Amino acid sequence: MAEGELVRFEKDGDIGIIIVDNPPVNALSPGVPQGIVDALDKGNADASVKAMVLIGAGRSFIAGADIRQFGKSSAPPPTRRHYDVMDQSPKPVVAAIHGYALGGGLETALACHYRVAVPSAKVGLPEVLIGILPGAGGTQRLPRLIGPKLALEMITSGRHVPAEEAHKLGIVDEIAPEGKLKETAVAFARKIADKKPLPVIRDSDGKLAEGTPELFDNMRKSIARRARNQRAPYACIEAVEAACKLPFDEGAALERKLFDEQVGSEEAKSLRYAFFAEREVNKIPFIPSDTKLRPTDNPAVVGAGTMGGGIAMSFADNGYDVKITDATPEALERGMARIKANYETSVKRGSLAQDEYERRFARIHPVPSFDDLSDCDVVIEAVFEQIPVKEEVWKKLDAVMPPGALLYTNTSGIDIDIIAEATSRPQDMAGTHFFAPANVMKLFEVVKGTKTENDVLATAMALGRKIGKVSGLAGNGDGFLANRSRAPFGMEVNLLIEEGALPEQIDKVMIDFGYPIGPLAVADLSGLDIGFDTRRRRAAMYPNYRKQPIADAIVEAGRLGQKTNAGWYKYEPGDRTPRPDPEVARIIKETAAANGIEQRSDITDDEILKRLLFASVNEACKILEEGCALRASDVDVMWLHGFGFPRYRGGLMYWADTIGVREVYNQIASWHQRYGDRWRPSNYLRQLAEAGTPLKEAKAQKAMP
Ligand SMILES: NC(=O)c1ccc[n+]([C@@H]2O[C@H](COP(=O)([O-])OP(=O)(O)OC[C@H]3O[C@@H](n4cnc5c(N)ncnc54)[C@H](O)[C@@H]3O)[C@@H](O)[C@H]2O)c1
């Protein structure tokens, strides 16, 4: 047996064992399918073998296809695909599943006659999440096995199904005790070795009658909102529908055709890009990969307000016991009541089971004093956004936290170094910036202070992932990375309104682009008074601050957003649908006139889209120039998980490349002529445009401060 063989064949008495050994996750890279075919041939030719087990070496079954191969011009498909060879195998084949059996991995397992799995294993067909559909029979075999309704749900959501659930659904035949997969699968193989006929999924059509035209029509309707502008989810439905209508081989041919059409589409390319960007974001070039992380087993949250409550929930939702405290018993009680109410809403909506809510809530431990935090190894502070308050809180925390404890602040904009210097150990401090609502939004922006130690940053990045977030690193510039790159977008929204665009026009453009909700409807949802107060404060601080008279006039008219049933839109009581309001149009017109702002009627949808997004592309280039972001793809990840940017457009910078770096630069330069300094092009952007370097390849131009 050659060293480094991707697939090995061994024997355990009368059972042949096919071991896929392609670290780290046994992806179906070139060579693996052929190796499986050869091993099957060996087992079938060996008279002493009665049945075979297919198993993965290391930590997983076959986790899936090798995504890096997608979209590359591939070699012609092999004449004998392992799926077909398994279907036709005269001896039974049992898939033994641990870790993951996703995509091509589950398709392989479905081509086996039986499936055994350990409880921690997960199966699924997540192809839709990268803009494609299962392309090796998954859409044909799964509906035959579990019925088209359940198959549609799994294939269009792409979700990972835990083994126990897969067992109930009929995907898995037997659950093996954890750690005893191989012996259980071998015993199972022995038990069924002589059973005839072999259960071959492609030959069974017992459940396909459930596939009525209404089932598919309803499915199309139910995904219409989340699948807007995308084709893959519909291709998944079309392929499952074909499974119900056509013989297996014809259905499989249609599946393959749809797969080939999708795999090179812009949608699939963007989603693959996002997938890899989310892996890249975890790499911090200046931190050695063997950096030892500090413990984060006993977290605490200080400040039980909107954010602190959500942060504590994020810990509890991910299995952590967490302490929480506030300045007064009343504030703490209010915070706990809000957490409880949030959980209860989820229970009422049906998204959280009562017993799971009780378990999670019981993990959040309110404590009366900072002294109770002395046994915690990490604290996240989320008190008022005021420097003196933060300084006072951190002085107290410095006195009680044990040496080496991780000191994290959720400030949205205060200089991390100022907060760090309030303690005697600035090296242990970093920003961990959550986005509201903190228990829902995935972005976890880690902010490096001047003195932050590498292990403090690396541990923050890892902690974010442990509580189900997507971590990304930012430098300690004004507004850090995410909000700073988003700020010009918000500014352009207001300026376009001054120039004569209506809220409903702007929101429609952004929804058509792919946002779940428009920026003005979002503002109404969050409350317009927050921005109003910030503008007041900034105007008092900076003499040249650009006022926003129309946004102010809306608030001054008592329109604070949804909470007053009026903001940029009007709302019927108890109904969150934003309705265009002639009163808003009147306020806009009159305020513009009173402030000598010239309005125009020729604002196009194209101008709106580009004004909002190009302004942010330009700012992102400035951030990279200053070294406050590591790479353009980190900006993209932050926009996907912090601001609802449509994933099938890759991200802000990736999307801008679809317009072209030169065109983006030229447009910004021409708006610089028209509007002045706020459109001053970033030098780095100019260099990229001159060199024709795609924006998605942009990188930090300096070491992170
Ligand atoms: N609200 C957001 O959207 C958002 C988003 C990201 C970050 N942040 C940041 O999170 C932090 C908290 O914001 P929030 O919206 O939760 O505010 P909040 O007003 O809802 O909550 C702040 C909490 O801190 C408590 N507090 C005040 N002084 C304290 C002290 N001395 N000791 C202990 N607790 C004290 C208050 O009683 C209150 O419960 C701020 O730094 C803010 O900038 C907010």
Coordinates of N, CA and C in Angstrom, one line a residue, residues 152-268:
L152 N -36.7 19.2 -0.3 CA -36.7 20.6 -0.7 C -36.3 21.5 0.4
E153 N -36.8 21.2 1.6 CA -36.5 22.1 2.7 C -34.9 22.0 3.0
M154 N -34.4 20.8 3.0 CA -33.0 20.6 3.2 C -32.1 21.3 2.1
I155 N -32.5 21.0 0.9 CA -31.7 21.5 -0.3 C -31.8 23.0 -0.5
T156 N -33.0 23.6 -0.3 CA -33.1 25.0 -0.5 C -32.5 25.8 0.7
S157 N -32.5 25.2 1.9 CA -31.9 26.0 3.0 C -30.4 25.7 3.1
G158 N -30.0 24.5 2.7 CA -28.6 24.1 2.8 C -28.2 23.8 4.2
R159 N -29.1 23.6 5.1 CA -28.7 23.5 6.5 C -28.1 22.2 6.8
H160 N -27.3 22.2 7.9 CA -26.6 21.0 8.4 C -27.6 20.3 9.3
V161 N -27.8 19.0 9.0 CA -28.8 18.3 9.8 C -28.0 17.3 10.7
P162 N -28.3 17.5 12.1 CA -27.5 16.6 13.0 C -28.0 15.1 12.8
A163 N -27.1 14.2 13.1 CA -27.3 12.8 12.8 C -28.6 12.2 13.4
E164 N -28.9 12.6 14.6 CA -30.1 12.1 15.3 C -31.3 12.5 14.5
E165 N -31.3 13.7 14.0 CA -32.5 14.2 13.2 C -32.5 13.4 11.8
A166 N -31.3 13.3 11.3 CA -31.2 12.5 10.0 C -31.7 11.1 10.2
H167 N -31.5 10.5 11.4 CA -31.9 9.2 11.6 C -33.5 9.2 11.6
K168 N -34.1 10.2 12.3 CA -35.5 10.3 12.3 C -36.1 10.5 10.9
L169 N -35.4 11.3 10.1 CA -35.8 11.5 8.7 C -35.7 10.3 7.8
G170 N -34.8 9.4 8.2 CA -34.6 8.2 7.4 C -33.4 8.3 6.5
I171 N -32.6 9.3 6.7 CA -31.3 9.4 6.0 C -30.3 8.4 6.5
V172 N -30.3 8.3 7.9 CA -29.3 7.5 8.6 C -30.1 6.3 9.1
D173 N -29.5 5.0 8.9 CA -30.2 3.8 9.3 C -29.9 3.5 10.7
E174 N -28.7 3.8 11.2 CA -28.4 3.4 12.6 C -27.4 4.4 13.2
I175 N -27.7 4.7 14.5 CA -26.8 5.6 15.2 C -25.8 4.8 15.9
A176 N -24.5 5.1 15.8 CA -23.4 4.4 16.4 C -23.0 5.2 17.7
P177 N -22.6 4.5 18.7 CA -22.1 5.2 19.9 C -20.9 6.1 19.5
E178 N -20.7 7.2 20.1 CA -19.6 8.2 19.8 C -18.3 7.4 20.0
G179 N -17.4 7.5 19.1 CA -16.1 6.9 19.2 C -16.1 5.4 18.8
K180 N -17.2 4.9 18.5 CA -17.3 3.4 18.1 C -17.9 3.3 16.7
L181 N -17.5 4.2 15.9 CA -18.2 4.2 14.5 C -17.7 3.0 13.7
K182 N -16.4 2.7 13.7 CA -16.0 1.7 12.8 C -16.5 0.3 13.2
E183 N -16.4 0.0 14.5 CA -16.8 -1.3 14.9 C -18.3 -1.5 14.7
T184 N -19.1 -0.4 14.9 CA -20.5 -0.5 14.8 C -20.9 -0.7 13.3
A185 N -20.2 0.1 12.4 CA -20.5 0.0 11.0 C -20.1 -1.4 10.5
V186 N -19.0 -2.0 11.0 CA -18.6 -3.3 10.5 C -19.6 -4.3 11.0
A187 N -20.1 -4.2 12.2 CA -21.1 -5.1 12.8 C -22.4 -5.0 12.0
F188 N -22.7 -3.8 11.6 CA -23.9 -3.5 10.8 C -23.8 -4.2 9.5
A189 N -22.6 -4.0 8.9 CA -22.4 -4.6 7.5 C -22.5 -6.1 7.6
R190 N -22.0 -6.7 8.6 CA -22.1 -8.1 8.8 C -23.6 -8.6 8.9
K191 N -24.3 -7.8 9.6 CA -25.8 -8.1 9.9 C -26.5 -8.1 8.5
I192 N -26.2 -7.1 7.7 CA -27.1 -7.0 6.5 C -26.4 -7.6 5.2
A193 N -25.3 -8.3 5.4 CA -24.5 -8.7 4.3 C -25.3 -9.6 3.3
D194 N -26.2 -10.4 3.9 CA -26.9 -11.4 3.0 C -28.3 -10.9 2.7
K195 N -28.6 -9.8 3.1 CA -30.0 -9.3 2.9 C -30.2 -9.0 1.4
K196 N -31.3 -9.4 0.8 CA -31.6 -9.2 -0.6 C -33.0 -8.7 -0.7
P197 N -33.4 -7.9 -1.6 CA -32.5 -7.2 -2.5 C -31.8 -6.0 -1.8
L198 N -30.7 -5.5 -2.4 CA -30.0 -4.4 -1.8 C -30.9 -3.1 -2.0
P199 N -30.9 -2.3 -1.0 CA -31.7 -1.0 -1.1 C -30.9 0.0 -1.9
V200 N -31.3 0.1 -3.2 CA -30.6 1.1 -4.0 C -31.5 2.3 -4.2
I201 N -31.1 3.5 -3.7 CA -32.0 4.6 -3.6 C -32.5 5.0 -5.0
R202 N -31.6 4.9 -6.0 CA -32.0 5.4 -7.4 C -33.2 4.5 -7.9
D203 N -33.3 3.3 -7.4 CA -34.3 2.4 -8.0 C -35.7 2.5 -7.2
S204 N -35.7 3.3 -6.1 CA -36.9 3.4 -5.3 C -37.6 4.7 -5.7
D205 N -39.0 4.6 -5.7 CA -39.7 5.9 -6.0 C -40.9 6.0 -5.1
G206 N -40.8 5.3 -3.9 CA -41.9 5.2 -3.0 C -42.5 6.5 -2.6
K207 N -41.6 7.5 -2.4 CA -42.1 8.8 -1.8 C -42.3 9.9 -2.8
L208 N -42.1 9.6 -4.1 CA -42.1 10.7 -5.1 C -43.5 11.2 -5.4
A209 N -44.5 10.3 -5.1 CA -45.9 10.7 -5.4 C -46.3 12.0 -4.6
E210 N -45.6 12.3 -3.5 CA -45.9 13.5 -2.7 C -45.5 14.8 -3.5
G211 N -44.8 14.6 -4.6 CA -44.3 15.8 -5.3 C -45.3 16.4 -6.3
T212 N -46.4 16.9 -5.7 CA -47.5 17.5 -6.5 C -47.0 18.9 -7.1
P213 N -47.7 19.4 -8.1 CA -47.3 20.7 -8.6 C -47.5 21.8 -7.6
E214 N -48.5 21.6 -6.7 CA -48.7 22.7 -5.6 C -47.5 22.7 -4.7
L215 N -46.9 21.5 -4.4 CA -45.8 21.5 -3.5 C -44.7 22.4 -4.0
F216 N -44.4 22.3 -5.3 CA -43.3 23.1 -5.9 C -43.7 24.5 -6.0
D217 N -44.9 24.8 -6.4 CA -45.4 26.2 -6.5 C -45.3 26.9 -5.1
N218 N -45.7 26.2 -4.1 CA -45.7 26.8 -2.8 C -44.2 27.0 -2.3
M219 N -43.4 26.1 -2.7 CA -42.0 26.3 -2.3 C -41.4 27.5 -3.0
R220 N -41.7 27.7 -4.3 CA -41.2 28.8 -5.0 C -41.7 30.1 -4.3
K221 N -43.0 30.1 -4.0 CA -43.5 31.3 -3.3 C -42.9 31.6 -2.0
S222 N -42.6 30.5 -1.2 CA -42.1 30.7 0.1 C -40.7 31.2 0.2
I223 N -39.9 31.0 -0.9 CA -38.5 31.4 -0.9 C -38.4 32.8 -1.6
A224 N -39.5 33.3 -2.2 CA -39.4 34.4 -3.1 C -38.6 35.6 -2.5
R225 N -38.8 35.8 -1.2 CA -38.2 37.0 -0.6 C -36.7 36.8 -0.4
R226 N -36.4 35.6 0.2 CA -34.9 35.5 0.5 C -34.1 35.1 -0.7
A227 N -34.8 34.6 -1.8 CA -34.1 34.2 -3.0 C -34.1 35.3 -4.0
R228 N -34.5 36.5 -3.6 CA -34.6 37.6 -4.6 C -33.2 37.7 -5.4
N229 N -33.3 37.9 -6.7 CA -32.2 38.2 -7.6 C -31.3 36.9 -7.7
Q230 N -31.7 35.8 -7.1 CA -30.8 34.6 -7.2 C -31.5 33.5 -8.0
R231 N -30.7 32.6 -8.6 CA -31.2 31.6 -9.4 C -31.0 30.2 -8.7
A232 N -30.0 30.0 -7.9 CA -29.7 28.7 -7.4 C -30.8 28.1 -6.6
P233 N -31.5 28.8 -5.7 CA -32.6 28.2 -5.0 C -33.7 27.6 -5.9
Y234 N -33.9 28.4 -7.0 CA -35.0 27.9 -8.0 C -34.5 26.7 -8.8
A235 N -33.2 26.7 -9.1 CA -32.6 25.5 -9.8 C -32.7 24.3 -8.9
C236 N -32.5 24.5 -7.6 CA -32.7 23.3 -6.6 C -34.1 22.8 -6.7
I237 N -35.1 23.7 -6.8 CA -36.5 23.2 -6.8 C -36.8 22.5 -8.1
E238 N -36.2 23.1 -9.2 CA -36.5 22.5 -10.5 C -35.9 21.1 -10.6
A239 N -34.7 20.9 -10.0 CA -34.1 19.6 -10.0 C -34.9 18.6 -9.2
V240 N -35.4 19.0 -8.0 CA -36.2 18.1 -7.2 C -37.5 17.7 -7.9
E241 N -38.0 18.7 -8.6 CA -39.3 18.5 -9.3 C -39.0 17.5 -10.4
A242 N -37.9 17.6 -11.1 CA -37.5 16.6 -12.1 C -37.4 15.2 -11.5
A243 N -36.9 15.1 -10.3 CA -36.8 13.8 -9.7 C -38.2 13.1 -9.6
C244 N -39.2 14.0 -9.4 CA -40.6 13.4 -9.2 C -41.2 13.1 -10.5
K245 N -40.7 13.7 -11.6 CA -41.4 13.6 -12.9 C -40.7 12.6 -13.8
L246 N -39.4 12.6 -13.7 CA -38.6 11.9 -14.8 C -37.9 10.6 -14.2
P247 N -37.6 9.7 -15.1 CA -36.7 8.6 -14.6 C -35.4 9.1 -14.1
F248 N -34.8 8.3 -13.2 CA -33.6 8.8 -12.5 C -32.5 9.4 -13.5
D249 N -32.2 8.7 -14.5 CA -31.1 9.2 -15.4 C -31.4 10.5 -16.0
E250 N -32.7 10.7 -16.4 CA -33.1 11.9 -17.0 C -33.0 13.1 -16.0
G251 N -33.5 12.8 -14.8 CA -33.5 13.8 -13.8 C -32.1 14.2 -13.4
A252 N -31.2 13.1 -13.4 CA -29.8 13.4 -13.0 C -29.1 14.2 -14.1
A253 N -29.5 14.0 -15.4 CA -29.0 14.8 -16.5 C -29.4 16.2 -16.4
L254 N -30.7 16.4 -16.0 CA -31.1 17.8 -15.9 C -30.4 18.5 -14.7
E255 N -30.2 17.8 -13.6 CA -29.5 18.3 -12.5 C -28.1 18.7 -12.9
R256 N -27.4 17.9 -13.7 CA -26.1 18.2 -14.1 C -26.1 19.5 -15.0
K257 N -27.1 19.6 -15.9 CA -27.1 20.7 -16.8 C -27.3 22.0 -16.0
L258 N -28.2 21.9 -15.0 CA -28.5 23.1 -14.1 C -27.2 23.5 -13.4
F259 N -26.5 22.4 -12.9 CA -25.3 22.6 -12.1 C -24.2 23.4 -13.0
D260 N -24.1 22.9 -14.2 CA -23.1 23.5 -15.1 C -23.4 24.9 -15.5
E261 N -24.7 25.2 -15.6 CA -25.1 26.6 -15.9 C -24.8 27.5 -14.7
Q262 N -25.1 27.0 -13.4 CA -24.9 27.8 -12.3 C -23.5 28.0 -11.9
V263 N -22.6 27.0 -12.0 CA -21.3 27.0 -11.4 C -20.4 28.2 -11.9
G264 N -20.7 28.7 -13.1 CA -19.9 29.8 -13.6 C -20.6 31.1 -13.5
S265 N -21.8 31.1 -12.9 CA -22.6 32.4 -12.8 C -22.0 33.4 -11.9
E266 N -22.3 34.6 -12.1 CA -21.8 35.7 -11.2 C -22.3 35.4 -9.8
E267 N -23.5 34.9 -9.6 CA -24.0 34.6 -8.3 C -23.1 33.6 -7.6
A268 N -22.8 32.5 -8.3 CA -21.9 31.5 -7.6 C -20.5 32.0 -7.4

